[in-house]
Amino acid sequence: GMPAFLDGLKYNQDGLVAVLVQHVDTGEILMQAFADRAALCETLQTRLATFYSRSRAGRWCKGETSGNTITVHGVYLDCDRDSIIYLSEPTGPSCHTGARTCWFTSAKLGAAAVESDGAHDSLARVPRTTLLALERTIAER
């Protein structure tokens, strides 16, 4: 049950686990945040992505302010039991900047420079894992 799942987690010294939010259809990683036991419990009960905000020092249900809620379709625990994936369906942009994903800045490999592609929604720069997931989704339909 839920208490056993929550008890089995390896929380860090602040009582938190890392949570990755992954799009249920495309496989794209949308955002990363932290959750404490209470936030995870609320997510499991309400199916709305809920976190622990370190800056606000308390509970944060994504979209309460912006309206960009995230519906959770599945919760997965990694093999080390210290991080979680919320398999999710967002109602709008997941990033506070208004971008679809928080991952829109890429490092130039082999050089010290870091560059931003500037176009948050450019499919040309979407990570290959996302395109493979999309191809699988299309193939299944």
Tab-separated table of C-alpha atoms in Angstrom:
chain	number	residue	atom	x	y	z
A	1	GLY	CA	0.000	0.000	0.000
A	2	MET	CA	0.835	3.676	0.021
A	3	PRO	CA	2.509	3.800	3.474
A	4	ALA	CA	4.846	0.934	2.498
A	5	PHE	CA	5.736	2.712	-0.761
A	6	LEU	CA	6.424	5.982	1.074
A	7	ASP	CA	8.384	4.240	3.859
A	8	GLY	CA	10.544	2.412	1.307
A	9	LEU	CA	11.937	5.640	-0.133
A	10	LYS	CA	15.436	6.901	0.659
A	11	TYR	CA	14.831	10.545	1.517
A	12	ASN	CA	17.834	12.903	1.666
A	13	GLN	CA	18.946	14.698	4.848
A	14	ASP	CA	16.181	17.273	4.283
A	15	GLY	CA	13.512	14.565	3.961
A	16	LEU	CA	13.192	15.012	0.188
A	17	VAL	CA	13.441	12.898	-2.956
A	18	ALA	CA	14.094	14.190	-6.477
A	19	VAL	CA	11.097	14.011	-8.812
A	20	LEU	CA	11.325	14.062	-12.594
A	21	VAL	CA	8.155	14.934	-14.481
A	22	GLN	CA	7.974	12.984	-17.749
A	23	HIS	CA	5.316	13.464	-20.453
A	24	VAL	CA	3.132	10.350	-20.643
A	25	ASP	CA	2.774	10.544	-24.453
A	26	THR	CA	6.127	11.836	-25.732
A	27	GLY	CA	8.533	10.695	-23.019
A	28	GLU	CA	9.947	14.221	-22.817
A	29	ILE	CA	11.378	15.261	-19.438
A	30	LEU	CA	9.431	18.395	-18.504
A	31	MET	CA	10.769	19.495	-15.122
A	32	GLN	CA	12.507	18.370	-11.958
A	33	ALA	CA	11.602	19.270	-8.411
A	34	PHE	CA	11.661	17.749	-4.930
A	35	ALA	CA	8.956	16.093	-2.879
A	36	ASP	CA	8.641	15.199	0.769
A	37	ARG	CA	6.465	12.421	2.125
A	38	ALA	CA	3.391	14.691	2.403
A	39	ALA	CA	3.727	15.943	-1.193
A	40	LEU	CA	4.078	12.387	-2.502
A	41	CYS	CA	1.078	11.291	-0.462
A	42	GLU	CA	-0.998	14.152	-1.891
A	43	THR	CA	0.148	13.369	-5.445
A	44	LEU	CA	-0.843	9.715	-5.064
A	45	GLN	CA	-4.271	10.678	-3.686
A	46	THR	CA	-5.167	13.601	-5.985
A	47	ARG	CA	-3.210	12.663	-9.149
A	48	LEU	CA	-2.012	16.286	-9.329
A	49	ALA	CA	1.773	16.798	-9.339
A	50	THR	CA	2.639	18.133	-5.891
A	51	PHE	CA	6.098	18.968	-4.588
A	52	TYR	CA	7.980	20.467	-1.690
A	53	SER	CA	9.161	23.958	-2.639
A	54	ARG	CA	12.522	24.712	-1.046
A	55	SER	CA	12.191	28.443	-1.815
A	56	ARG	CA	8.692	28.638	-0.299
A	57	ALA	CA	9.636	26.110	2.388
A	58	GLY	CA	6.394	24.211	1.979
A	59	ARG	CA	3.906	22.348	-0.149
A	60	TRP	CA	3.569	23.329	-3.809
A	61	CYS	CA	0.902	21.903	-6.094
A	62	LYS	CA	2.045	22.720	-9.630
A	63	GLY	CA	-0.446	25.017	-11.343
A	64	GLU	CA	-2.176	26.399	-8.251
A	65	THR	CA	-0.940	29.864	-9.212
A	66	SER	CA	-0.290	29.576	-12.968
A	67	GLY	CA	-3.147	27.239	-13.872
A	68	ASN	CA	-0.618	24.922	-15.565
A	69	THR	CA	-1.475	21.824	-13.559
A	70	ILE	CA	0.084	18.440	-14.222
A	71	THR	CA	-2.069	15.302	-14.052
A	72	VAL	CA	-0.092	12.276	-12.885
A	73	HIS	CA	-0.831	8.952	-14.619
A	74	GLY	CA	1.868	6.906	-12.915
A	75	VAL	CA	4.518	7.165	-10.205
A	76	TYR	CA	7.753	5.212	-10.648
A	77	LEU	CA	10.579	4.669	-8.186
A	78	ASP	CA	14.161	4.133	-9.352
A	79	CYS	CA	16.282	1.120	-8.357
A	80	ASP	CA	18.092	3.051	-5.609
A	81	ARG	CA	14.732	4.229	-4.174
A	82	ASP	CA	15.961	7.846	-4.020
A	83	SER	CA	14.264	9.410	-7.041
A	84	ILE	CA	10.833	9.280	-8.618
A	85	ILE	CA	9.214	9.855	-11.995
A	86	TYR	CA	5.738	11.360	-12.260
A	87	LEU	CA	4.473	10.058	-15.629
A	88	SER	CA	2.329	13.032	-16.472
A	89	GLU	CA	0.034	15.029	-18.693
A	90	PRO	CA	0.561	18.810	-18.435
A	91	THR	CA	-2.240	21.305	-19.121
A	92	GLY	CA	0.226	23.979	-20.265
A	93	PRO	CA	3.916	24.854	-20.210
A	94	SER	CA	5.778	23.064	-17.415
A	95	CYS	CA	8.566	25.621	-17.010
A	96	HIS	CA	8.040	28.841	-15.071
A	97	THR	CA	9.589	30.658	-18.072
A	98	GLY	CA	6.632	29.597	-20.208
A	99	ALA	CA	8.650	26.952	-22.049
A	100	ARG	CA	7.211	23.491	-22.653
A	101	THR	CA	10.153	21.929	-20.789
A	102	CYS	CA	12.748	23.290	-18.371
A	103	TRP	CA	15.516	21.709	-20.479
A	104	PHE	CA	16.160	24.183	-23.280
A	105	THR	CA	19.809	25.081	-22.599
A	106	SER	CA	22.432	22.730	-23.999
A	107	ALA	CA	26.145	22.485	-23.333
A	108	LYS	CA	28.434	22.578	-26.339
A	109	LEU	CA	30.355	19.308	-26.084
A	110	GLY	CA	34.103	19.581	-26.310
A	111	ALA	CA	34.082	23.258	-25.401
A	112	ALA	CA	33.554	25.342	-22.292
A	113	ALA	CA	30.727	27.397	-23.793
A	114	VAL	CA	27.118	26.930	-22.775
A	115	GLU	CA	24.499	28.070	-25.238
A	116	SER	CA	20.743	28.403	-25.252
A	117	ASP	CA	18.950	27.418	-28.430
A	118	GLY	CA	16.559	30.313	-27.806
A	119	ALA	CA	13.551	28.448	-29.196
A	120	HIS	CA	11.825	26.570	-26.397
A	121	ASP	CA	9.495	24.712	-28.744
A	122	SER	CA	11.921	23.902	-31.550
A	123	LEU	CA	11.577	20.203	-32.360
A	124	ALA	CA	14.998	20.299	-34.058
A	125	ARG	CA	16.713	20.326	-30.657
A	126	VAL	CA	14.440	17.912	-28.793
A	127	PRO	CA	16.526	15.154	-27.154
A	128	ARG	CA	16.723	11.972	-29.221
A	129	THR	CA	14.986	9.945	-26.488
A	130	THR	CA	11.887	12.069	-26.989
A	131	LEU	CA	11.836	11.543	-30.744
A	132	LEU	CA	12.272	7.795	-30.284
A	133	ALA	CA	9.394	7.764	-27.808
A	134	LEU	CA	7.279	9.749	-30.268
A	135	GLU	CA	8.112	7.312	-33.088
A	136	ARG	CA	7.080	4.408	-30.854
A	137	THR	CA	3.823	6.182	-29.982
A	138	ILE	CA	3.048	6.773	-33.669
A	139	ALA	CA	3.973	3.174	-34.536
A	140	GLU	CA	1.609	1.859	-31.858
A	141	ARG	CA	-1.387	3.786	-33.243
